[in-house]
Coordinates of C-alpha atoms and ligand atoms in Angstrom, one line a residue:
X1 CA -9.8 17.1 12.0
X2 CA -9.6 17.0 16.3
X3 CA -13.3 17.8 16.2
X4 CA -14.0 14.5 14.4
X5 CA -11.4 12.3 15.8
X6 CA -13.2 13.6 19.4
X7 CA -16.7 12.4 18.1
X8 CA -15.6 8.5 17.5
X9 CA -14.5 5.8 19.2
X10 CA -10.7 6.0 17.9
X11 CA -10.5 9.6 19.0
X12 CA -10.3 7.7 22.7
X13 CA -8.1 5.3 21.4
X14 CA -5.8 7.8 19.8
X15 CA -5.4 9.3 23.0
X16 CA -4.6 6.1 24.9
X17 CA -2.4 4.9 22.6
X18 CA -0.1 8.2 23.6
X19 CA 1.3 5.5 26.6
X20 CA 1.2 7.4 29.9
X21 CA 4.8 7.8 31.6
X22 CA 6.4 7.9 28.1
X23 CA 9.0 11.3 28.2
X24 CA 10.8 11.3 24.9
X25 CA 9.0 12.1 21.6
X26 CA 9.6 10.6 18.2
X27 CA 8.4 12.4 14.9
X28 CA 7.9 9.5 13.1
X29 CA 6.9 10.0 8.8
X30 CA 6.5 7.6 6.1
X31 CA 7.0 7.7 2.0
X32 CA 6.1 5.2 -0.8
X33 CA 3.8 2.7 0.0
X34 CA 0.8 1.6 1.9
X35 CA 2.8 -0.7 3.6
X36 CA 5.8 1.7 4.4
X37 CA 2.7 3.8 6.5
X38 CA 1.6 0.2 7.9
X39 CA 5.5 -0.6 9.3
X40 CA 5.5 2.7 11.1
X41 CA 3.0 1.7 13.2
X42 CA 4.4 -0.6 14.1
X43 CA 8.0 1.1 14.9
X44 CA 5.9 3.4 16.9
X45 CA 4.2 0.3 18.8
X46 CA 8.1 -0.8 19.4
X47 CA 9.1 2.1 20.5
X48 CA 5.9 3.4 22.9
X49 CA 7.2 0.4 24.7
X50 CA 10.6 2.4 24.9
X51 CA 9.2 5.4 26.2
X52 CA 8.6 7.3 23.2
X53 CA 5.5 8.6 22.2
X54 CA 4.7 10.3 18.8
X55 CA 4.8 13.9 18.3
X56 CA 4.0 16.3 15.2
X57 CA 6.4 18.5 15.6
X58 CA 10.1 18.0 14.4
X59 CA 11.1 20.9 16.9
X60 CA 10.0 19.2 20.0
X61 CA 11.4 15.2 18.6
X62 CA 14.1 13.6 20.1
X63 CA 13.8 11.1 17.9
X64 CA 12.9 11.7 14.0
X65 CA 12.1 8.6 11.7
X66 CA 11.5 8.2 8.2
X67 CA 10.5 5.7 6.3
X68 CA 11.3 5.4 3.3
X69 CA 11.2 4.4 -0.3
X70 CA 13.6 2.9 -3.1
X71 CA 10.8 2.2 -6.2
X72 CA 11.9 4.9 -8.4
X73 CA 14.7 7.6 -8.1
X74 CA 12.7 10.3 -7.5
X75 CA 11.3 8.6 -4.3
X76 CA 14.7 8.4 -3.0
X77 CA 15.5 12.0 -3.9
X78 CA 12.6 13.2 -1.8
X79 CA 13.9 11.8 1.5
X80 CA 17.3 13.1 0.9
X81 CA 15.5 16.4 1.0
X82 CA 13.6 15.8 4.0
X83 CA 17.5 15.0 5.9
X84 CA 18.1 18.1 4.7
X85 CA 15.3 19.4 6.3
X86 CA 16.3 18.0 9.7
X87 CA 19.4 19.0 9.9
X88 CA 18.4 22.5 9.3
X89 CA 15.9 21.7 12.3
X90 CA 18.6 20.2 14.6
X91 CA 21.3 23.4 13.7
X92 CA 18.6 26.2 14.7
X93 CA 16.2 24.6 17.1
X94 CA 17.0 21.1 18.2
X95 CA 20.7 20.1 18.5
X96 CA 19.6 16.8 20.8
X97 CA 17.5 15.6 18.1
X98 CA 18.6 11.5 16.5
X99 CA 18.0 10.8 13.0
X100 CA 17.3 7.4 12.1
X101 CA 16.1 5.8 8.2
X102 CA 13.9 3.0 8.3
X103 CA 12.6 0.7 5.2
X104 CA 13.8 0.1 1.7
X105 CA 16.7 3.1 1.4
X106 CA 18.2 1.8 4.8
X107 CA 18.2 -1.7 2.9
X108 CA 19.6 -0.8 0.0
X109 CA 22.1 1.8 1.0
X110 CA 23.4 0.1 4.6
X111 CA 26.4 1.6 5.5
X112 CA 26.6 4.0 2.4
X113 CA 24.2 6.4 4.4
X114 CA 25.9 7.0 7.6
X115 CA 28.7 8.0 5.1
X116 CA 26.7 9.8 2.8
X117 CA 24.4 11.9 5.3
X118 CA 25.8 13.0 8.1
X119 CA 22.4 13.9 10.1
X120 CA 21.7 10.1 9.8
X121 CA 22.7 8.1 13.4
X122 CA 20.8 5.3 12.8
X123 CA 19.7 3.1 9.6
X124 CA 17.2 0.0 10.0
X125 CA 15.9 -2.5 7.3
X126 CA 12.4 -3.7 7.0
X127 CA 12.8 -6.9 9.3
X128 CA 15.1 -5.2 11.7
X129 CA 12.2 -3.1 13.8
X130 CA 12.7 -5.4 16.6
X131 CA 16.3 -4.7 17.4
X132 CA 15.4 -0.8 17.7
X133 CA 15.7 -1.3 21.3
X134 CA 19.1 -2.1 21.2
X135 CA 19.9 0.3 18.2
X136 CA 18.6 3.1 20.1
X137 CA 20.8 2.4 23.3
X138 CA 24.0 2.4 21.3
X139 CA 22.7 6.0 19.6
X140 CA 22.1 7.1 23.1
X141 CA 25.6 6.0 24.1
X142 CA 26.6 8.3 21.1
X143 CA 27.4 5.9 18.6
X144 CA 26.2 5.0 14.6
X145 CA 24.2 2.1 14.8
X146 CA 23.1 0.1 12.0
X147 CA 20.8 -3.8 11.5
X148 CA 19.7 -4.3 7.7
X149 CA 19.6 -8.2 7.9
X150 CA 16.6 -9.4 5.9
X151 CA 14.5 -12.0 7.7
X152 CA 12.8 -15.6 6.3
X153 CA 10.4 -15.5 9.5
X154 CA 9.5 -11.9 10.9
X155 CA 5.8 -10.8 10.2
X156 CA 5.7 -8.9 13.1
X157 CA 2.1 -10.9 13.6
X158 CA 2.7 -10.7 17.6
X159 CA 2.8 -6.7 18.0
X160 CA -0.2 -4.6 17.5
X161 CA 0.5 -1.7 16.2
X162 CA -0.3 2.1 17.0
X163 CA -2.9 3.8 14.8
X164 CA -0.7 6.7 13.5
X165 CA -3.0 9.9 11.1
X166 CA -5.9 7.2 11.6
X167 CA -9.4 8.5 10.8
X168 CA -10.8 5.7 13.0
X169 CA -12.7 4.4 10.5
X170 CA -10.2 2.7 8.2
X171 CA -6.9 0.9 8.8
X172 CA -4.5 -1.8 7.0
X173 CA -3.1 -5.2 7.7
X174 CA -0.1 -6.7 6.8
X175 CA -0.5 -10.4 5.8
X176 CA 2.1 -11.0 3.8
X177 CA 6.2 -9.4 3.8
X178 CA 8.8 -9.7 1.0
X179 CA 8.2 -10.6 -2.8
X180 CA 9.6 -13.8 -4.7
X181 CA 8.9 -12.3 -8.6
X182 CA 11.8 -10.9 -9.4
X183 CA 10.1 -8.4 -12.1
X184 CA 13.5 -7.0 -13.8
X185 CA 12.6 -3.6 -13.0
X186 CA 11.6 -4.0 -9.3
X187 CA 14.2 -3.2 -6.4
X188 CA 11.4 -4.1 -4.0
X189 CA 12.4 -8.0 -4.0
X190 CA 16.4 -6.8 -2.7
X191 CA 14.9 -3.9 -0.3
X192 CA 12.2 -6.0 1.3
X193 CA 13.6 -10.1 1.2
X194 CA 12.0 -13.5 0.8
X195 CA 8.2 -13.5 1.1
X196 CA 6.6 -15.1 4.1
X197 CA 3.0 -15.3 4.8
X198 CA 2.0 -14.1 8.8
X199 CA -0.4 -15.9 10.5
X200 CA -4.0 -15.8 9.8
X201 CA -4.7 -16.6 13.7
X202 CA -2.8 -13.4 14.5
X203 CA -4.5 -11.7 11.3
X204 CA -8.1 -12.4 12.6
X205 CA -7.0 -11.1 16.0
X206 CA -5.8 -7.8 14.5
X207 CA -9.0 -7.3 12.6
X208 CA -11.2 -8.3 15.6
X209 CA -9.2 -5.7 17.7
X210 CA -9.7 -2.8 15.1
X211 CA -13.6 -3.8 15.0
X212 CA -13.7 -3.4 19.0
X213 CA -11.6 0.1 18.3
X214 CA -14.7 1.1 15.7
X215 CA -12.8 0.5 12.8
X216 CA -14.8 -0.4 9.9
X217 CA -12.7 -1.0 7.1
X218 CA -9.5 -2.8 6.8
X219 CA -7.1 -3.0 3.8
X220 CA -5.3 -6.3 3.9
X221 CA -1.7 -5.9 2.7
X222 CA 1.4 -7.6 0.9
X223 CA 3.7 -7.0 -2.2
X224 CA 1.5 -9.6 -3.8
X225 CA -1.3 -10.5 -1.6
X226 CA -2.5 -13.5 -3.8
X227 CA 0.2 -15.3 -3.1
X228 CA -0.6 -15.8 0.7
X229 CA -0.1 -19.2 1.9
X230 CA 0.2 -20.2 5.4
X231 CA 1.4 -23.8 6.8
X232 CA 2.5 -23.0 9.8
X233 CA 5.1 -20.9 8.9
X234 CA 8.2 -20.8 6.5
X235 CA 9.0 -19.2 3.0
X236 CA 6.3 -19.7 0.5
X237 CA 9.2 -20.8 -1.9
X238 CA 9.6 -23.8 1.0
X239 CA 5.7 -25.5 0.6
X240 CA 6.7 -28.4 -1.5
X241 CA 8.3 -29.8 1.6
X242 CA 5.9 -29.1 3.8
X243 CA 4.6 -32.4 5.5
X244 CA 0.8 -33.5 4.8
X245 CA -0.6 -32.6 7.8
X246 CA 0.7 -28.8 7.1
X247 CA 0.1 -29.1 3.5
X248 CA -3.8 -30.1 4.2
X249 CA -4.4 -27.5 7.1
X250 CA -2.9 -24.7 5.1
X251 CA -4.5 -21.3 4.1
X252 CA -4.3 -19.7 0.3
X253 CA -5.8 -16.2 0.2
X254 CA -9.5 -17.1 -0.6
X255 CA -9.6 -18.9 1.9
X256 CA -8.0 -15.7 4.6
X257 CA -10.5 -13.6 2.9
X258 CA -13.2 -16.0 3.1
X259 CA -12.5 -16.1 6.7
X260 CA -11.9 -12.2 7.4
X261 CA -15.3 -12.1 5.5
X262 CA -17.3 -14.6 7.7
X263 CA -15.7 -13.1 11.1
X264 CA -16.5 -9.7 11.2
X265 CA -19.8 -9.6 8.4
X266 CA -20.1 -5.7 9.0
X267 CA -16.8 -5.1 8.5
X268 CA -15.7 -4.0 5.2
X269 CA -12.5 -5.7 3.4
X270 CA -10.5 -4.4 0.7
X271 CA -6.7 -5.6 -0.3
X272 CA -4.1 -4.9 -1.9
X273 CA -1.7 -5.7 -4.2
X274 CA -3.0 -8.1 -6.6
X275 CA -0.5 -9.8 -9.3
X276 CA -2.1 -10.9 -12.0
X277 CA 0.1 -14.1 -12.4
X278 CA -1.3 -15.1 -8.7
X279 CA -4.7 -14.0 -8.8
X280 CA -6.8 -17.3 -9.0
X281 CA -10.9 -17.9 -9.4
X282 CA -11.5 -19.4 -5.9
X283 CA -10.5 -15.4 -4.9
X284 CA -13.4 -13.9 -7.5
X285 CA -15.8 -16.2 -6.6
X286 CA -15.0 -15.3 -2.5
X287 CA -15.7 -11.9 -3.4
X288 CA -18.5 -12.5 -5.4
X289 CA -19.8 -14.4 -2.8
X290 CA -19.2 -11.9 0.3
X291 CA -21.3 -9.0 0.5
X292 CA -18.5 -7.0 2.9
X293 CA -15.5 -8.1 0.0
X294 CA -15.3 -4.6 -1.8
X295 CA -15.8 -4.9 -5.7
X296 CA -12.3 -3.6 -6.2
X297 CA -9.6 -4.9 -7.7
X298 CA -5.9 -3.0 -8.1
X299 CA -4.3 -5.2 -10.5
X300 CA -1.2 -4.1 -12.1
X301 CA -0.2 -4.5 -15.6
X302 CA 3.1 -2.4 -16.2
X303 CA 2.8 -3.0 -20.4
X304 CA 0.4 -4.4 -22.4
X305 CA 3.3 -5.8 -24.9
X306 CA 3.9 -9.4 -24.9
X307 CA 7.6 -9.1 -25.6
X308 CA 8.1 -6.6 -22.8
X309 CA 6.2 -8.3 -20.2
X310 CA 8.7 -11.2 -21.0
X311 CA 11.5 -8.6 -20.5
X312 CA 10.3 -7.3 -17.1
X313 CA 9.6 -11.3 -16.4
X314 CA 6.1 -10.8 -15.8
X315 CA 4.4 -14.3 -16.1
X316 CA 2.0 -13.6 -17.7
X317 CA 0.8 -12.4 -21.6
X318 CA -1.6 -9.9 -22.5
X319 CA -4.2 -12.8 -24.2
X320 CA -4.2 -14.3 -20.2
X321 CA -4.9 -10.8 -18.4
X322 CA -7.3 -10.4 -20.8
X323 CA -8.9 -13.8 -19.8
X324 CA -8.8 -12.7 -15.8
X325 CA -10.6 -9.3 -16.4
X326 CA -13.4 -11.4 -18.6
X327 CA -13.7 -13.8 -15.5
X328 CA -13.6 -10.8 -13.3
X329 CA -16.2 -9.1 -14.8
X330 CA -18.7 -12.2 -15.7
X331 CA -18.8 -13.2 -12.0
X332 CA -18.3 -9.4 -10.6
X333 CA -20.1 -7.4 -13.3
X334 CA -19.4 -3.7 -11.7
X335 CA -16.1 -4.4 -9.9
X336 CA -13.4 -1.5 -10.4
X337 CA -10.1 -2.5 -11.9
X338 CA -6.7 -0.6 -11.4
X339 CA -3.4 -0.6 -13.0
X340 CA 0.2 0.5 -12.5
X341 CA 1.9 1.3 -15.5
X342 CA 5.6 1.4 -16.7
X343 CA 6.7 3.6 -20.1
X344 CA 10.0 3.3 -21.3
X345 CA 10.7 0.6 -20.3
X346 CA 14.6 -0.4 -21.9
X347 CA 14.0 -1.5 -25.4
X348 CA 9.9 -0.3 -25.5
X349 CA 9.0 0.6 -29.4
X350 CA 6.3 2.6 -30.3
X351 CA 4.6 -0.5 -31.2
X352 CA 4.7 -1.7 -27.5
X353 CA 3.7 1.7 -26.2
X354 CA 0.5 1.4 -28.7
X355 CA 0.2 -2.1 -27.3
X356 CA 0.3 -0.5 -24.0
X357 CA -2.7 2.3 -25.0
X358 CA -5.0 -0.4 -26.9
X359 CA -4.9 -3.2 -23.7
X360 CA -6.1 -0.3 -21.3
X361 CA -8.8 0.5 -24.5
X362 CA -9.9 -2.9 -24.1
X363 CA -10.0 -2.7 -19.8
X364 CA -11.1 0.5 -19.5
X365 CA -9.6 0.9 -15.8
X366 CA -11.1 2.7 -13.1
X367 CA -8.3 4.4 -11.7
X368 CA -4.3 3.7 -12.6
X369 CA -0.7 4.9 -11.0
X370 CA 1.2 5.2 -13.9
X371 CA 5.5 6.2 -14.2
X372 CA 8.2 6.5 -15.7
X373 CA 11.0 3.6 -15.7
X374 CA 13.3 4.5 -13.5
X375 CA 16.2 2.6 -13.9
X376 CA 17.2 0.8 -10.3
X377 CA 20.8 -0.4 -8.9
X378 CA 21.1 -4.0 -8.8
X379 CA 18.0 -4.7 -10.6
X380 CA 18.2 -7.8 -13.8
X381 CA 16.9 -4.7 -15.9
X382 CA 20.0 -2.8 -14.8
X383 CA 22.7 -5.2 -15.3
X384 CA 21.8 -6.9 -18.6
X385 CA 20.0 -3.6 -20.3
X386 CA 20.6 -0.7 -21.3
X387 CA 18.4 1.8 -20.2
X388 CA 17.8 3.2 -24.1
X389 CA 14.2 4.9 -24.4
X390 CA 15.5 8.9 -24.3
X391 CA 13.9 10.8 -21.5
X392 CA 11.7 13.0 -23.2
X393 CA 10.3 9.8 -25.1
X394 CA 9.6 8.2 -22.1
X395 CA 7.6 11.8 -20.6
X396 CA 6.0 11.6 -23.5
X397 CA 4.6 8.0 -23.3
X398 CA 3.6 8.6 -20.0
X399 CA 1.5 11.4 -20.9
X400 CA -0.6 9.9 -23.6
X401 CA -1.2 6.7 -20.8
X402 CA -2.5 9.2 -18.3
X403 CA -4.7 11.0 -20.8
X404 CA -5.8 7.9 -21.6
X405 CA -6.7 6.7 -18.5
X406 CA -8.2 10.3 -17.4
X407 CA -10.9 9.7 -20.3
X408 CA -11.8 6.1 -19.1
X409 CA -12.0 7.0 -15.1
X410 CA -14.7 9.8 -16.4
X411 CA -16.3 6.9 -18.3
X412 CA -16.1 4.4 -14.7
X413 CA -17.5 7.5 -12.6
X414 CA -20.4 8.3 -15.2
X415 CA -21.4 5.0 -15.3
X416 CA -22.4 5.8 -11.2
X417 CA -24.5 8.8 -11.7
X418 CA -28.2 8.2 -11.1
X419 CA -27.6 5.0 -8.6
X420 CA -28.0 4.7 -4.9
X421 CA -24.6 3.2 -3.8
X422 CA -23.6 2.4 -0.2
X423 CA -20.3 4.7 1.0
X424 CA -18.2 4.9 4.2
X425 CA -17.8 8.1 5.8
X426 CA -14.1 8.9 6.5
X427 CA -13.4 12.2 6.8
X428 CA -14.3 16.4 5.9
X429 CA -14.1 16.6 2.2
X430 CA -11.4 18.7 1.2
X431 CA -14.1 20.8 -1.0
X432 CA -16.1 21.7 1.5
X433 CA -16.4 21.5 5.7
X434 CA -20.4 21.1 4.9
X435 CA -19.3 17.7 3.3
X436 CA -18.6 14.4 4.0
X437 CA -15.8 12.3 2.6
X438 CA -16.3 8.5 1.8
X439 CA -16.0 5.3 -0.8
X440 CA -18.5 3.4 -2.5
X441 CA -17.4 -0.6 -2.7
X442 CA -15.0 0.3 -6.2
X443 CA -12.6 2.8 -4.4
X444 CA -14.1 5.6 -5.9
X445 CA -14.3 8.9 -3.6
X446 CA -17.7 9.8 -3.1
X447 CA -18.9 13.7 -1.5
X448 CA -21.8 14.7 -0.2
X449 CA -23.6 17.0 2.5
X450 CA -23.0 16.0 5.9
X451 CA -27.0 16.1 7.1
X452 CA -26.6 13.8 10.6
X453 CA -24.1 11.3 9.9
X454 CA -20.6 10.9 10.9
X455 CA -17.7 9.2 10.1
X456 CA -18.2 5.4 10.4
X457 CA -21.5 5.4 9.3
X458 CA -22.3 3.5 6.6
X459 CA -24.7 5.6 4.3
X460 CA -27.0 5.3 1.1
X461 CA -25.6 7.8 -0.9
X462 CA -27.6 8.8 -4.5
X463 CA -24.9 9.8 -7.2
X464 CA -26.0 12.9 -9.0
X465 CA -22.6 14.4 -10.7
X466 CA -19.0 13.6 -10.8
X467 CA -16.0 14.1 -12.6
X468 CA -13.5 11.8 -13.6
X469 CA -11.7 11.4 -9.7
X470 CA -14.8 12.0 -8.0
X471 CA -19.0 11.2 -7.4
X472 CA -21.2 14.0 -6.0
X473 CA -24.5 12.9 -4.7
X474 CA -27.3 13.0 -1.6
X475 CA -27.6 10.6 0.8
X476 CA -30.9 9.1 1.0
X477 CA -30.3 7.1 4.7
X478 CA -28.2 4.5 6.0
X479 CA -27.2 1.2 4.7
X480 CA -28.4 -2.0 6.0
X481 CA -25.0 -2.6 7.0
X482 CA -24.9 -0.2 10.0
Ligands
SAH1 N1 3.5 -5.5 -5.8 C1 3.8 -4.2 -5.4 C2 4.4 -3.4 -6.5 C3 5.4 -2.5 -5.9 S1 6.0 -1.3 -6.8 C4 2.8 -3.5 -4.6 O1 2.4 -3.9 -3.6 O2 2.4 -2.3 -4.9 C5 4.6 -0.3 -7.3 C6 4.6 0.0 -8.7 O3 5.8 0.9 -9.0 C7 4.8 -1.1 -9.7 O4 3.6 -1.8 -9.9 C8 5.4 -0.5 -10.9 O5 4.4 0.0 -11.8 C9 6.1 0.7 -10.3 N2 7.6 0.5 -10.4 C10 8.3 -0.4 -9.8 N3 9.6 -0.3 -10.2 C11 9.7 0.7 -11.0 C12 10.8 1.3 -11.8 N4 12.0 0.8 -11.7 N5 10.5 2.3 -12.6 C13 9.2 2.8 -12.7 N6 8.2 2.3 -12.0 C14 8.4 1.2 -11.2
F3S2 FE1 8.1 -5.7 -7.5 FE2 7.1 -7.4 -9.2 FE3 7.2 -8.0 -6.6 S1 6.7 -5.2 -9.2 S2 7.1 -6.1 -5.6 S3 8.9 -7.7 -8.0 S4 5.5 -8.5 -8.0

């Protein structure tokens, strides 16, 4: 892994983000999702400023982080064990070492943590990163310290974060913080706050910056990215009184894409997450239309029953998702489609479920993240239902939608073998050191011998086998694009 961060441009940039004169070290490590991994980078931006750099090695940290994640139970049990993990650390090798829990845990617990785990010094919510400055000097004067206020402002759009695990080839942008939906079942909307849309001027300098770093790809971010609208700032709950001069200046999320598109044409853009209640035409027809817009669409379902999409308060019914993916696919015939999938949820029949099973029959998804309901404090699902699908019906549920969707990814990758499709290198492939690593425009995770490339090329690649996570093939030369 060195050896190929050395041979690109980021492996220089790695280094020099490590800010010279900084003495302390923080271990800095993130769970749940892509945008947890985005936040830390910027913590660690904050806090290279505070003479910290990062370190991979708890033993050595002065400061340890963690970011972390609320979305199901089971997420939050992880972290626990990871404190428990550091405090073994700080008994037998590191007694000096702080212990601070960042993201939507900190959020939801507050207090409740310093109370509950007594490794934990500091706790910081989502729009808090700023104040770690201040947090950090009361820790160092030996005190708890504690800021989970949620923000109606903070995008962070004015720091550039540090590249943390990059491969120098791919990164992600946040564009938009918070989520206004409300699904019953979500904790996300308490954890995380109002949504707000960041500014695209601050957007297209990011992306411009990771271009001049020799990035190549960049995953634009949010709870619910379709929902972006910037005019000049403000809730997006709060555009109805925006005047007309912000009202006709304003920018929806075709028109950010449009213009991530159109400035940096050899850059490749992907985002994510898509909600199908959001997700207009004007944003098919700007991928359709851009070359460098990955066919690729993860675009969340949760059930395919009516009634139950009314219970999680999902606005939309099964008849109009099927109506998107038809207008997907007539504009974008081979673009990949993704779900995320809840079984069990409180009331769910077997009807439902089968409901569930003959809507992915119909989509036939690409790839899909699919779980168990996990019933959250605080949520509308919590309070006003009862949490009444048994355990074991639930697993059980679950298992026949993965099977499910195991037999249609096959179908998606089979449908590649044969053509010559255009991949990013990334990385080694985990198979094999002779191999490189990659994605073709649909996400899917393409391997094949390394010949002269290197990561960041953009390469012809001619799919010969796969299975149902994976394409196998030969490269035949580069891609136009490089
Ligand atoms: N819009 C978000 C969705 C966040 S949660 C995004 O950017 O990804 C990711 C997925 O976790 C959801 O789509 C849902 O399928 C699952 N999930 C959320 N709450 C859940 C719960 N209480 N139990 C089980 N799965 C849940
Ligand atoms: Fe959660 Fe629904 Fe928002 S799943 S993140 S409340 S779109």
């Amino acid at each position: 892994m060195e050896k190929i961060i050395d041979e690109n441009k980021q492996g220089e940039a790695l280094v020099l983000d490590q800010k010279a004169g900084n003495t302390r070290k923080l271990f800095i490590e993130s769970y749940g999702c892509q945008m947890n991994f985005s936040d830390s980078e910027i913590v660690a931006s904050i806090l290279a400023n505070q003479g910290y750099n990062t370190t991979q090695n708890l033993e050595d940290a002065d400061l340890v982080l963690v970011n972390t994640c609320s979305i199901r139970d089971k997420a939050e049990q992880t972290v626990r064990k990871r404190l428990e993990k550091y405090n073994a650390v700080k008994r037998s090798h590191n007694p000096k070492m702080k212990v601070g829990v960042l993201g939507c845990m900190a959020e939801r617990l507050k207090t409740q943590f310093l109370e509950e785990e007594k490794i934990v010094d500091l706790v910081v919510g989502p729009d808090a990163y700023k104040d770690l400055p201040n947090l950090l000097e009361e820790v160092d004067e030996g005190h708890n310290a504690i800021n989970v206020i949620l923000s109606k402002e903070e995008t962070y759009g004015d720091i550039s974060p540090v590249r943390l695990n990059s491969n120098g080839v791919s990164a992600f942008v946040s564009i938009t913080r918070g989520c206004d939906n409300m699904c019953t079942f979500c904790v996300v909307p308490f954890t995380r706050g109002r949504e707000r849309s960041r500014d695209p001027q601050s957007i297209i300098e990011e992306i411009n910056d990771l271009w001049n770093k020799g990035f190549k790809e960049v995953t634009l971010l949010g709870q619910n990215v379709d929902s972006y609208l910037w005019y000049g700032g403000g809730l997006k709950k709060d555009f109805d009184k925006a005047n007309d001069m912000q009202k006709a200046t304003s920018v929806n999320f075709a028109a950010l894409l449009d213009m991530c598109a159109k400035t940096q044409p050899k850059m490749r853009f992907r985002f994510s997450t898509s909600n199908p209640q959001d997700f207009t035409m004007d944003v098919i027809e700007t991928m359709a239309k851009h070359q460098n817009i990955c066919n690729y669409i993860h675009l969340p379902v949760q059930s395919g029953s009516n009634r139950i999409l009314k219970e999680m308060n999902r606005q939309h019914t099964r008849e109009e998702y099927f109506e998107l993916i038809d207008n997907i696919k007539k504009l974008i015939p081979d673009c990949a489609i993704s779900q995320d999938m809840i079984s069990g949820f409180p009331t769910e029949t077997e009807e439902d479920h089968q409901d569930t099973l003959s809507l992915m029959e119909y989509v036939k998804y690409d790839f899909g993240f699919m779980f168990a309901y996990s019933e959250r404090p605080g949520t509308l699902a919590e309070r006003k239902m009862e949490d009444d699908v048994p355990e074991t019906t639930k697993k059980r549920r679950l298992q026949e939608i993965i099977e499910l969707q195991q037999k249609h990814s096959l179908y998606r990758t089979q449908q590649h073998v044969g053509k010559i499709e255009e991949v990013l290198i990334e990385k080694h492939s985990k198979r094999s050191e002779a191999h490189w690593s990659g994605r073709n425009s649909q996400n899917t995770v393409v391997v094949f011998p390394k010949g002269d490339y290197k990561p960041g090329d953009f390469v012809n690649v001619k799919i010969t086998e796969c299975t149902s996570t994976t394409l196998i093939g030969e490269p035949v030369g580069y891609s136009e694009n490089n």
